[in-house]
Coordinates of C-alpha atoms and ligand atoms in Angstrom, one line a residue:
M1281 CA 0.0 0.0 0.0
S1282 CA 1.7 3.2 -1.1
E1283 CA -0.6 5.8 0.4
T1284 CA -0.6 6.6 4.1
Q1285 CA -3.6 5.7 6.2
V1286 CA -2.9 7.9 9.1
M1287 CA -6.0 9.4 10.8
D1288 CA -7.1 12.9 9.9
P1289 CA -5.4 15.5 12.0
D1290 CA -8.7 16.8 13.4
W1291 CA -10.1 13.3 14.0
L1292 CA -11.8 12.8 17.4
A1293 CA -11.2 9.3 18.7
F1294 CA -13.9 7.4 20.6
H1295 CA -14.3 7.9 24.3
P1296 CA -11.5 5.8 26.0
N1297 CA -13.4 5.1 29.2
P1298 CA -17.2 5.4 29.0
K1299 CA -19.1 5.4 32.3
A1300 CA -21.2 2.5 33.3
P1301 CA -24.7 3.5 32.4
G1302 CA -27.2 4.3 35.2
F1303 CA -30.0 2.9 32.9
K1304 CA -30.2 -0.8 33.0
L1305 CA -30.9 -2.1 29.5
P1306 CA -33.5 -4.8 29.1
K1307 CA -32.2 -8.3 28.6
G1308 CA -31.2 -9.0 25.0
A1309 CA -30.9 -5.3 24.1
V1310 CA -29.4 -4.6 20.6
D1311 CA -27.1 -1.8 19.7
A1312 CA -28.6 -1.4 16.2
H1313 CA -26.2 1.2 14.8
C1314 CA -22.5 1.0 15.2
H1315 CA -19.4 0.6 13.0
V1316 CA -15.9 -0.9 12.8
F1317 CA -13.0 0.9 11.4
G1318 CA -10.2 -1.4 10.3
P1319 CA -8.0 -2.2 12.0
T1320 CA -5.5 -1.4 9.4
P1321 CA -3.4 -2.8 7.9
E1322 CA -5.5 -6.0 7.9
F1323 CA -8.6 -4.1 6.8
P1324 CA -7.3 -1.0 4.9
F1325 CA -9.6 2.0 4.3
A1326 CA -10.9 2.5 0.8
P1327 CA -9.0 4.8 -1.6
E1328 CA -12.2 6.7 -2.4
R1329 CA -13.0 7.5 1.3
K1330 CA -13.8 11.0 2.4
Y1331 CA -12.2 10.7 5.9
T1332 CA -9.5 8.6 7.5
P1333 CA -10.5 7.6 11.1
C1334 CA -8.6 6.0 13.9
N1335 CA -8.7 2.2 14.1
A1336 CA -11.8 0.9 16.0
G1337 CA -11.9 -2.8 15.6
K1338 CA -14.2 -5.6 16.6
E1339 CA -12.6 -6.4 19.9
Q1340 CA -13.1 -2.9 21.1
L1341 CA -16.7 -2.9 19.9
F1342 CA -17.5 -6.2 21.7
A1343 CA -15.9 -4.9 24.9
L1344 CA -18.1 -1.8 24.7
R1345 CA -21.2 -4.0 24.1
D1346 CA -20.4 -5.9 27.2
H1347 CA -19.6 -2.9 29.3
L1348 CA -22.8 -1.1 28.4
G1349 CA -24.9 -4.2 28.8
F1350 CA -26.0 -4.9 25.2
A1351 CA -26.4 -8.4 24.0
R1352 CA -26.1 -7.8 20.2
N1353 CA -24.8 -5.4 17.6
V1354 CA -25.9 -4.3 14.1
I1355 CA -22.7 -3.2 12.4
V1356 CA -23.3 -0.8 9.6
Q1357 CA -20.6 -0.6 6.8
A1358 CA -18.8 2.7 7.3
T1359 CA -18.1 4.9 4.2
C1360 CA -14.3 4.9 5.0
H1361 CA -14.3 1.3 3.9
G1362 CA -16.2 2.0 0.7
R1363 CA -17.7 -1.2 -0.8
D1364 CA -15.1 -3.4 0.8
N1365 CA -17.2 -5.1 3.4
R1366 CA -14.5 -7.4 4.8
A1367 CA -14.0 -5.6 8.2
M1368 CA -17.7 -5.6 8.9
M1369 CA -18.2 -9.2 7.8
D1370 CA -15.2 -10.3 9.8
A1371 CA -16.7 -8.6 12.9
C1372 CA -20.1 -10.2 12.2
R1373 CA -18.5 -13.7 11.9
A1374 CA -16.4 -13.2 15.0
A1375 CA -19.6 -12.3 17.0
A1376 CA -20.9 -15.8 16.4
G1377 CA -24.5 -14.9 15.9
L1378 CA -24.5 -11.9 18.1
A1379 CA -24.0 -9.4 15.3
R1380 CA -25.7 -8.6 12.0
G1381 CA -24.4 -6.4 9.2
I1382 CA -25.5 -3.8 6.8
A1383 CA -23.4 -3.7 3.7
S1384 CA -22.5 -1.2 1.0
V1385 CA -22.6 -2.8 -2.5
G1386 CA -22.4 -1.7 -6.1
P1387 CA -24.3 -2.9 -9.1
D1388 CA -21.5 -5.3 -10.0
V1389 CA -21.9 -7.3 -6.8
T1390 CA -22.4 -11.0 -7.7
D1391 CA -25.0 -13.3 -6.3
A1392 CA -22.2 -15.4 -4.8
E1393 CA -20.9 -12.4 -3.0
L1394 CA -24.4 -11.6 -1.7
A1395 CA -24.8 -15.2 -0.5
E1396 CA -21.4 -15.0 1.3
M1397 CA -22.5 -11.8 3.0
H1398 CA -25.8 -13.4 4.1
E1399 CA -23.9 -16.3 5.5
A1400 CA -21.7 -13.9 7.5
G1401 CA -24.8 -12.2 9.0
V1402 CA -25.6 -9.3 6.6
R1403 CA -29.3 -8.5 6.4
G1404 CA -29.4 -5.2 4.5
V1405 CA -27.7 -2.6 2.4
R1406 CA -27.2 1.1 3.0
F1407 CA -28.0 3.7 0.4
N1408 CA -26.1 6.9 1.4
F1409 CA -27.1 10.3 0.0
V1410 CA -24.9 12.4 2.3
R1411 CA -22.6 14.3 -0.1
R1412 CA -19.8 14.9 2.4
L1413 CA -19.5 11.1 2.8
V1414 CA -19.9 9.6 -0.6
D1415 CA -19.9 10.3 -4.3
A1416 CA -23.5 10.2 -5.6
T1417 CA -24.9 6.9 -6.9
P1418 CA -27.7 7.2 -9.5
K1419 CA -31.1 6.2 -8.1
A1420 CA -31.5 3.7 -10.9
V1421 CA -28.5 1.9 -9.7
F1422 CA -29.8 1.8 -6.1
R1423 CA -33.2 0.6 -7.5
G1424 CA -31.5 -2.3 -9.3
I1425 CA -29.7 -3.3 -6.1
A1426 CA -33.0 -3.0 -4.1
D1427 CA -34.7 -5.5 -6.4
R1428 CA -31.9 -8.0 -5.9
I1429 CA -31.5 -7.8 -2.2
A1430 CA -35.3 -7.9 -1.7
K1431 CA -35.2 -11.5 -2.9
L1432 CA -32.8 -12.3 0.0
G1433 CA -35.3 -10.9 2.5
W1434 CA -32.9 -8.0 3.3
H1435 CA -33.9 -4.4 3.9
I1436 CA -32.5 -1.0 3.1
V1437 CA -30.9 1.6 5.4
V1438 CA -31.0 5.1 4.0
Y1439 CA -28.9 8.1 5.2
F1440 CA -29.8 11.6 4.0
E1441 CA -29.9 15.2 5.2
A1442 CA -33.3 16.7 6.1
A1443 CA -33.1 19.2 3.2
D1444 CA -33.0 16.3 0.8
L1445 CA -36.0 14.4 2.0
D1446 CA -38.6 16.0 -0.3
G1447 CA -36.7 15.0 -3.4
L1448 CA -36.2 11.5 -2.2
V1449 CA -39.8 10.7 -1.2
P1450 CA -40.9 9.2 -4.6
F1451 CA -37.7 7.0 -4.7
L1452 CA -38.2 5.9 -1.1
E1453 CA -41.8 5.1 -1.7
S1454 CA -40.9 3.0 -4.7
L1455 CA -38.5 0.7 -2.8
P1456 CA -39.7 -2.9 -2.3
T1457 CA -38.4 -3.6 1.2
V1458 CA -38.5 -2.3 4.7
I1459 CA -36.6 1.0 4.8
V1460 CA -34.7 2.2 7.9
V1461 CA -33.9 5.9 8.0
D1462 CA -30.8 6.8 9.9
H1463 CA -31.0 9.4 12.7
M1464 CA -34.6 10.4 12.1
G1465 CA -33.6 12.0 8.7
R1466 CA -31.2 14.4 10.5
P1467 CA -33.7 17.1 11.6
D1468 CA -32.5 20.6 12.4
V1469 CA -33.4 20.5 16.1
T1470 CA -33.1 24.3 16.4
K1471 CA -36.3 24.6 14.3
G1472 CA -38.5 22.6 16.7
T1473 CA -40.6 19.6 16.1
S1474 CA -43.4 21.6 14.4
H1475 CA -41.1 22.7 11.6
P1476 CA -42.4 21.5 8.2
D1477 CA -39.3 19.4 7.5
F1478 CA -39.7 17.2 10.6
Q1479 CA -43.5 17.1 10.1
R1480 CA -42.8 15.9 6.5
F1481 CA -40.7 13.1 7.9
L1482 CA -43.4 12.0 10.4
Q1483 CA -45.9 12.1 7.5
L1484 CA -43.7 9.8 5.5
M1485 CA -43.6 7.3 8.3
Q1486 CA -47.3 7.7 8.9
E1487 CA -48.1 7.0 5.2
N1488 CA -45.7 4.1 4.7
S1489 CA -45.8 1.3 7.2
N1490 CA -42.6 -0.2 5.8
I1491 CA -40.5 2.9 6.8
W1492 CA -38.7 2.7 10.1
S1493 CA -36.4 5.2 11.9
K1494 CA -33.3 5.0 14.0
V1495 CA -33.8 7.4 16.9
T1496 CA -30.1 7.7 17.1
C1497 CA -27.3 10.3 17.3
P1498 CA -28.4 13.0 19.8
E1499 CA -24.7 13.9 19.9
R1500 CA -24.8 14.6 16.1
L1501 CA -28.1 16.4 16.0
T1502 CA -27.8 18.5 19.1
A1503 CA -27.0 22.3 18.9
D1504 CA -26.7 22.6 22.7
G1505 CA -24.4 19.7 23.4
P1506 CA -24.7 17.1 26.3
P1507 CA -27.1 16.1 27.8
Y1508 CA -28.9 16.6 24.5
D1509 CA -32.1 18.1 25.9
D1510 CA -32.8 19.7 22.5
V1511 CA -33.0 16.3 20.8
V1512 CA -35.4 14.7 23.3
P1513 CA -38.7 16.0 21.9
F1514 CA -37.8 14.7 18.4
A1515 CA -36.8 11.2 19.3
A1516 CA -39.6 10.9 21.9
E1517 CA -42.2 11.9 19.3
V1518 CA -41.0 9.2 16.8
V1519 CA -40.9 6.6 19.6
T1520 CA -44.4 7.4 20.8
R1521 CA -46.0 7.5 17.4
F1522 CA -44.2 4.5 15.8
P1523 CA -43.2 2.3 18.7
D1524 CA -43.0 -0.8 16.5
R1525 CA -40.7 0.8 13.9
V1526 CA -37.9 2.3 15.8
L1527 CA -34.4 1.2 16.5
W1528 CA -31.6 2.6 18.8
G1529 CA -27.8 2.4 18.5
T1530 CA -24.7 4.1 19.9
D1531 CA -23.1 5.0 16.5
W1532 CA -19.8 4.0 18.1
P1533 CA -17.0 4.9 17.2
H1534 CA -18.8 8.1 16.2
P1535 CA -17.3 9.1 12.8
N1536 CA -16.8 12.8 12.0
M1537 CA -17.7 14.2 15.4
K1538 CA -16.3 17.7 15.5
S1539 CA -17.8 19.4 18.6
H1540 CA -17.2 16.7 21.2
M1541 CA -16.9 12.9 21.7
P1542 CA -19.9 11.5 23.5
D1543 CA -19.5 9.2 26.5
D1544 CA -21.3 6.0 25.3
G1545 CA -22.6 5.3 28.9
A1546 CA -24.2 8.7 28.9
L1547 CA -25.8 7.9 25.5
V1548 CA -27.4 4.8 27.1
D1549 CA -28.7 7.1 29.8
F1550 CA -30.4 9.1 27.1
I1551 CA -32.7 6.2 26.2
P1552 CA -35.2 6.5 29.1
R1553 CA -35.6 10.2 28.3
I1554 CA -37.0 9.3 24.8
A1555 CA -38.7 6.0 25.7
P1556 CA -39.8 6.5 29.3
D1557 CA -41.7 3.3 30.0
P1558 CA -40.6 -0.3 30.0
E1559 CA -43.0 -1.3 27.2
H1560 CA -41.5 1.2 24.7
Q1561 CA -38.0 0.4 25.8
Q1562 CA -38.6 -3.3 25.2
K1563 CA -39.8 -2.6 21.7
L1564 CA -37.1 -0.1 20.9
L1565 CA -34.2 -2.2 22.2
V1566 CA -35.2 -5.8 21.9
D1567 CA -38.4 -6.7 20.0
N1568 CA -38.0 -4.4 16.9
P1569 CA -34.3 -5.2 16.2
M1570 CA -34.8 -8.9 16.9
R1571 CA -37.8 -9.0 14.4
L1572 CA -35.8 -7.1 11.7
Y1573 CA -32.4 -8.8 12.1
W1574 CA -32.8 -12.1 13.8
A1575 CA -36.2 -13.5 12.8
Ligands
0GY1099 C1 -23.0 7.6 11.0 C2 -22.7 9.0 10.5 C3 -21.7 9.4 9.8 C4 -20.8 8.6 9.0 C5 -21.0 7.4 8.5 O1 -20.5 5.5 7.2 C6 -20.1 6.6 7.6 O2 -19.0 7.1 7.3 O3 -22.2 6.7 8.7 C7 -21.6 10.8 9.6 O4 -20.5 11.3 9.3 O5 -22.6 11.6 9.8 O6 -24.1 7.2 11.0 O7 -22.1 7.0 11.6

């Protein structure tokens, strides 16, 4: 490898020593949004990546899982690995049934490669529309991939910015699988829950029973910083209105955080603020992810 893979000078590494959460997770809880980065050189970052992170490998992820009290992980392919899913698949295999994966694939992916991913634990693909993270993929290409992975019983995770939702609605409504939207479609929390952009997102979920949401990333959405009071009304509204279609995850190791690095234990303590009763917590953390990823 000729190029260097040294992390970006302004890269914030994950919290070295997260606190033990005060909130006791229900038995069998799933961290349904996290990543692995490398470690390099075994799993090099992709040449087309938009950032170079620190290494954050599977052993560290599994140690965090155990420390926080989760039973399982859903590992989402990070854009720094492009469409080279080996690090994610290796982590899924090493978890021996306790992790599932979300892959990033191109139109040239073969049926044999998809079958190998399924065997490793992959149950979905991610379509990423965030321009700072990836070069654009034509919707027709995504549509072709959607038709192929639908046959495997997989679903589609989509990541986009709030301003792009309107233009994406016809495409999202044309997809043949369950769709999971990352981080509630990234609302601008300074505008309040009554803003038309967030109301449009709620309407999309209301009108499409196959659309789910991750109520994740208060640390990314907040304008005020910890303890993320400004994000609570957004996530609480999604959990209350769509209790059977929400997922929660840490987003460890928190790519591209600039303002601060969250304490993952404090993130777990955020959960009862958005899902205050045990019934909603059980759905959010256990029943919903188990139905989507392990059924
Ligand atoms: C996230 C958010 C981000 C990055 C990625 O795959 C990725 O690189 O997902 C981001 O920078 O907003 O969900 O981890």
